[in-house]
Short mmCIF file of C-alpha atoms in Angstrom, two decimals:
data_model
loop_
_atom_site.label_atom_id
_atom_site.label_comp_id
_atom_site.label_asym_id
_atom_site.label_seq_id
_atom_site.Cartn_x
_atom_site.Cartn_y
_atom_site.Cartn_z
CA UNK A 1 117.55 30.49 30.50
CA UNK A 2 119.46 27.86 28.44
CA UNK A 3 121.17 24.74 30.22
CA UNK A 4 124.49 25.78 29.67
CA UNK A 5 123.77 29.17 31.91
CA UNK A 6 122.16 27.43 34.34
CA UNK A 7 125.29 25.19 34.67
CA UNK A 8 127.55 28.36 34.51
CA UNK A 9 124.90 30.09 37.31
CA UNK A 10 125.14 26.85 39.62
CA UNK A 11 129.10 27.28 39.78
CA UNK A 12 129.46 30.56 40.54
CA UNK A 13 127.06 30.18 43.20
CA UNK A 14 129.20 27.15 44.44
CA UNK A 15 132.24 29.28 44.43
CA UNK A 16 130.63 31.90 47.06
CA UNK A 17 129.02 34.58 44.23
CA UNK A 18 125.71 35.52 45.96
CA UNK A 19 121.70 35.74 44.52
CA UNK A 20 121.81 39.41 44.25
CA UNK A 21 125.28 39.44 42.21
CA UNK A 22 124.31 36.48 39.88
CA UNK A 23 121.14 38.67 39.20
CA UNK A 24 123.38 41.89 38.14
CA UNK A 25 125.30 39.56 35.73
CA UNK A 26 123.40 37.61 33.49
CA UNK A 27 120.55 40.30 33.51
CA UNK A 28 117.93 37.85 35.35
CA UNK A 29 115.94 37.92 37.79
CA UNK A 30 116.67 37.26 42.17
CA UNK A 31 113.52 35.14 41.80
CA UNK A 32 114.80 32.82 38.80
CA UNK A 33 118.54 32.50 39.78
CA UNK A 34 117.41 31.06 43.26
CA UNK A 35 115.14 28.67 41.23
CA UNK A 36 117.96 27.68 39.12
CA UNK A 37 120.31 27.05 41.94
CA UNK A 38 117.63 24.86 43.77
CA UNK A 39 117.83 22.25 40.96
CA UNK A 40 118.60 19.16 40.75
CA UNK A 41 121.30 19.49 37.98
CA UNK A 42 118.84 17.15 36.13
CA UNK A 43 116.91 20.32 35.94
CA UNK A 44 114.22 18.75 37.45
CA UNK A 45 113.55 17.90 41.24
CA UNK A 46 114.43 21.03 43.63
CA UNK A 47 117.04 20.17 46.53
CA UNK A 48 114.66 19.92 49.67
CA UNK A 49 116.37 20.49 52.90
CA UNK A 50 119.55 21.38 51.50
CA UNK A 51 122.00 24.39 52.83
CA UNK A 52 124.14 26.21 50.74
CA UNK A 53 127.84 25.20 50.81
CA UNK A 54 130.26 28.03 51.81
CA UNK A 55 132.67 29.57 49.86
CA UNK A 56 135.43 27.55 49.14
CA UNK A 57 137.91 30.24 49.60
CA UNK A 58 136.33 30.81 53.46
CA UNK A 59 139.58 28.94 55.60
CA UNK A 60 141.59 30.76 52.99
CA UNK A 61 140.57 34.48 53.40
CA UNK A 62 142.76 34.82 56.34
CA UNK A 63 146.03 33.99 54.53
CA UNK A 64 144.90 36.30 51.56
CA UNK A 65 144.36 39.20 54.23
CA UNK A 66 147.74 38.46 55.91
CA UNK A 67 149.67 38.36 51.85
CA UNK A 68 147.80 41.62 51.17
CA UNK A 69 149.08 43.46 54.42
CA UNK A 70 152.79 42.40 52.95
CA UNK A 71 151.57 44.04 50.20
CA UNK A 72 151.13 41.00 47.09
CA UNK A 73 147.91 42.56 45.48
CA UNK A 74 148.21 40.05 42.57
CA UNK A 75 145.12 37.80 42.33
CA UNK A 76 147.19 35.23 40.16
CA UNK A 77 150.01 34.92 42.23
CA UNK A 78 147.93 34.56 45.21
CA UNK A 79 146.46 31.64 43.23
CA UNK A 80 149.20 29.64 42.38
CA UNK A 81 149.93 30.01 46.47
CA UNK A 82 146.72 28.70 48.02
CA UNK A 83 146.31 26.46 45.67
CA UNK A 84 149.26 24.42 47.04
CA UNK A 85 147.41 24.64 49.85
CA UNK A 86 144.66 22.63 48.74
CA UNK A 87 142.66 25.82 47.46
CA UNK A 88 139.99 24.01 44.24
CA UNK A 89 137.76 27.14 43.84
CA UNK A 90 138.60 29.59 40.92
CA UNK A 91 139.78 33.48 40.69
CA UNK A 92 136.79 35.07 40.13
CA UNK A 93 135.79 35.10 44.02
CA UNK A 94 139.72 35.35 45.21
CA UNK A 95 139.21 38.80 42.78
CA UNK A 96 135.61 40.06 44.25
CA UNK A 97 136.89 38.84 47.68
CA UNK A 98 140.26 41.14 47.34
CA UNK A 99 139.14 43.61 45.61
CA UNK A 100 137.90 46.06 48.32
CA UNK A 101 140.64 45.25 50.55
CA UNK A 102 142.94 46.85 47.60
CA UNK A 103 144.44 50.04 48.82
CA UNK A 104 142.46 52.95 46.64
CA UNK A 105 145.67 54.73 44.27
CA UNK A 106 144.40 57.69 42.17
CA UNK A 107 146.62 58.85 39.45
CA UNK A 108 146.73 61.47 37.15
CA UNK A 109 146.51 59.90 32.85
CA UNK A 110 149.50 59.82 31.28
CA UNK A 111 149.66 60.84 27.67
CA UNK A 112 151.20 57.17 25.68
CA UNK A 113 154.61 58.02 23.80
CA UNK A 114 155.34 55.72 20.79
CA UNK A 115 158.64 55.23 19.27
CA UNK A 116 159.88 53.92 15.55
CA UNK A 117 162.43 50.49 15.22
CA UNK A 118 165.43 51.45 17.11
CA UNK A 119 164.64 54.80 17.92
CA UNK A 120 164.28 54.01 21.41
CA UNK A 121 165.53 51.89 24.67
CA UNK A 122 164.41 52.10 28.40
CA UNK A 123 166.40 51.12 31.12
CA UNK A 124 165.43 50.60 34.85
CA UNK A 125 166.46 48.34 38.16
CA UNK A 126 164.33 47.15 41.07
CA UNK A 127 165.64 46.29 44.02
CA UNK A 128 164.81 42.79 44.61
CA UNK A 129 165.05 42.08 48.74
CA UNK A 130 166.04 38.56 50.07
CA UNK A 131 167.03 36.30 52.99
CA UNK A 132 170.45 34.06 52.57
CA UNK A 133 170.53 30.60 54.15
CA UNK A 134 171.94 32.46 58.01
CA UNK A 135 168.84 34.23 58.30
CA UNK A 136 170.53 37.68 56.44
CA UNK A 137 168.76 39.79 54.37
CA UNK A 138 170.40 40.42 51.59
CA UNK A 139 169.10 42.37 48.36
CA UNK A 140 169.58 42.05 44.44
CA UNK A 141 169.17 44.20 42.04
CA UNK A 142 167.25 43.00 38.35
CA UNK A 143 168.70 44.99 35.76
CA UNK A 144 166.11 45.52 33.14
CA UNK A 145 166.31 46.80 29.40
CA UNK A 146 163.06 47.00 26.76
CA UNK A 147 163.15 48.33 23.18
CA UNK A 148 160.46 50.62 23.15
CA UNK A 149 158.76 49.42 19.67
CA UNK A 150 159.25 45.81 20.37
CA UNK A 151 159.25 45.73 23.65
CA UNK A 152 161.78 43.33 23.43
CA UNK A 153 163.29 42.45 26.53
CA UNK A 154 166.40 41.62 28.55
CA UNK A 155 166.72 41.02 32.32
CA UNK A 156 169.64 40.84 34.59
CA UNK A 157 170.24 40.61 38.33
CA UNK A 158 173.34 41.48 39.13
CA UNK A 159 174.71 41.97 42.89
CA UNK A 160 175.12 45.81 43.63
CA UNK A 161 173.68 48.88 41.79
CA UNK A 162 177.07 50.79 41.53
CA UNK A 163 178.02 51.97 37.99
CA UNK A 164 180.31 49.34 37.40
CA UNK A 165 177.66 46.84 37.70
CA UNK A 166 175.09 48.38 35.57
CA UNK A 167 176.96 49.59 32.62
CA UNK A 168 178.45 45.51 32.47
CA UNK A 169 174.73 44.96 32.61
CA UNK A 170 173.92 46.61 30.00
CA UNK A 171 176.56 46.11 27.57
CA UNK A 172 175.42 42.52 28.00
CA UNK A 173 171.66 43.61 26.95
CA UNK A 174 172.88 45.40 23.88
CA UNK A 175 175.53 42.26 22.70
CA UNK A 176 171.92 40.36 23.67
CA UNK A 177 169.98 42.68 20.71
CA UNK A 178 172.65 43.29 18.77
CA UNK A 179 172.68 46.21 17.89
CA UNK A 180 172.19 49.60 19.52
CA UNK A 181 169.22 52.16 19.67
CA UNK A 182 169.60 55.84 18.90
CA UNK A 183 168.58 56.64 22.98
CA UNK A 184 168.07 55.26 25.52
CA UNK A 185 166.08 56.24 28.18
CA UNK A 186 166.87 55.86 31.86
CA UNK A 187 165.73 57.63 35.39
CA UNK A 188 167.98 60.04 37.39
CA UNK A 189 169.42 56.84 39.37
CA UNK A 190 173.33 58.88 41.00
CA UNK A 191 175.41 56.28 38.87
CA UNK A 192 174.51 57.38 35.24
CA UNK A 193 172.91 61.67 36.29
CA UNK A 194 175.00 63.75 38.93
CA UNK A 195 172.03 66.10 38.24
CA UNK A 196 168.76 66.97 36.09
CA UNK A 197 166.71 70.22 36.65
CA UNK A 198 163.79 68.90 34.95
CA UNK A 199 164.04 70.87 31.97
CA UNK A 200 165.84 69.34 29.35
CA UNK A 201 169.26 69.81 31.22
CA UNK A 202 171.10 67.04 32.66
CA UNK A 203 174.55 66.26 33.88
CA UNK A 204 175.28 62.94 33.52
CA UNK A 205 178.29 60.97 35.36
CA UNK A 206 181.30 61.42 32.76
CA UNK A 207 181.47 57.53 32.98
CA UNK A 208 178.40 56.83 31.83
CA UNK A 209 178.86 59.39 28.84
CA UNK A 210 182.24 58.02 27.54
CA UNK A 211 180.00 54.36 27.70
CA UNK A 212 177.60 56.41 25.42
CA UNK A 213 179.71 58.42 23.18
CA UNK A 214 182.18 54.76 22.67
CA UNK A 215 178.29 53.19 22.08
CA UNK A 216 176.99 55.26 19.47
CA UNK A 217 173.64 56.13 21.18
CA UNK A 218 172.18 59.30 22.66
CA UNK A 219 170.90 59.03 26.75
CA UNK A 220 167.78 60.78 28.04
CA UNK A 221 166.89 60.79 31.54
CA UNK A 222 163.34 61.17 32.05
CA UNK A 223 161.55 64.42 34.04
CA UNK A 224 162.66 64.09 37.77
CA UNK A 225 159.57 62.68 39.44
CA UNK A 226 158.32 61.34 36.76
CA UNK A 227 158.72 57.18 36.01
CA UNK A 228 156.05 57.22 34.33
CA UNK A 229 158.00 58.50 32.07
CA UNK A 230 159.61 55.09 31.04
CA UNK A 231 156.33 53.41 31.93
CA UNK A 232 157.46 50.28 29.37
CA UNK A 233 159.87 49.03 31.93
CA UNK A 234 158.75 49.86 34.84
CA UNK A 235 156.16 47.14 34.11
CA UNK A 236 158.04 44.05 33.27
CA UNK A 237 160.02 45.24 36.77
CA UNK A 238 156.71 45.00 38.73
CA UNK A 239 155.65 41.92 36.41
CA UNK A 240 158.73 39.90 37.88
CA UNK A 241 158.28 41.53 41.57
CA UNK A 242 154.81 40.31 41.98
CA UNK A 243 154.41 36.80 40.05
CA UNK A 244 157.88 35.38 40.11
CA UNK A 245 159.95 37.39 43.91
CA UNK A 246 160.87 35.72 46.11
CA UNK A 247 161.92 32.25 44.88
CA UNK A 248 164.56 30.39 45.76
CA UNK A 249 167.93 29.89 44.45
CA UNK A 250 171.84 28.86 44.83
CA UNK A 251 173.75 31.81 43.09
CA UNK A 252 173.26 34.20 40.44
CA UNK A 253 173.87 31.92 37.60
CA UNK A 254 170.89 30.13 38.84
CA UNK A 255 168.54 33.06 39.45
CA UNK A 256 170.02 34.63 36.13
#
């Protein structure tokens, strides 16, 4: 084992990775790993009478468990939070601790569908609850539009999820992109869709249909209960929610 490998083994051991796990990761037997972690940094004198330090994560585990119970499952976000509290360890030991606590999710494979430049954009709306300065529970809505080919993204927080606010945000997005895609794929939210039989026939809200004709795009809706059809736009909403929310802000302009 090289000196750099030994240093890496010692580092991971100090972060709480077990002898058995280190053996599995490096391919060396446990006896060799144990000898490495017991040596002093000069690699000559064994550490006598010393005990292994506890994991740097130990005192933060209750906080991590609490955050996960509240639905915060992003390790990078939790790492930022506990580092603000004084945690000095790495993300590897945090992920290993979080892994068995995560809910088991099984999903069917979804075929990836790609489009050419200018062919398609996808839009979505996500709810972002917060507590105002008077202690009242309120909600902002994040409108998102992504160009399917380039993945160029537009986000705008709006006060309501009604048709007026959605179409205003969509108009702002088209102006931001300085162009209009051939089709815009959405889910089946009531401000845009009256009904969708799941077999290709969609009854659109008349105002949205007029909006589409004016700007020159074809509206399309994903099949009911198949939101993964527009997976390109689902990921940015999830990323904003996991990594940046909740956040402190004064007004809508500041959060945008």
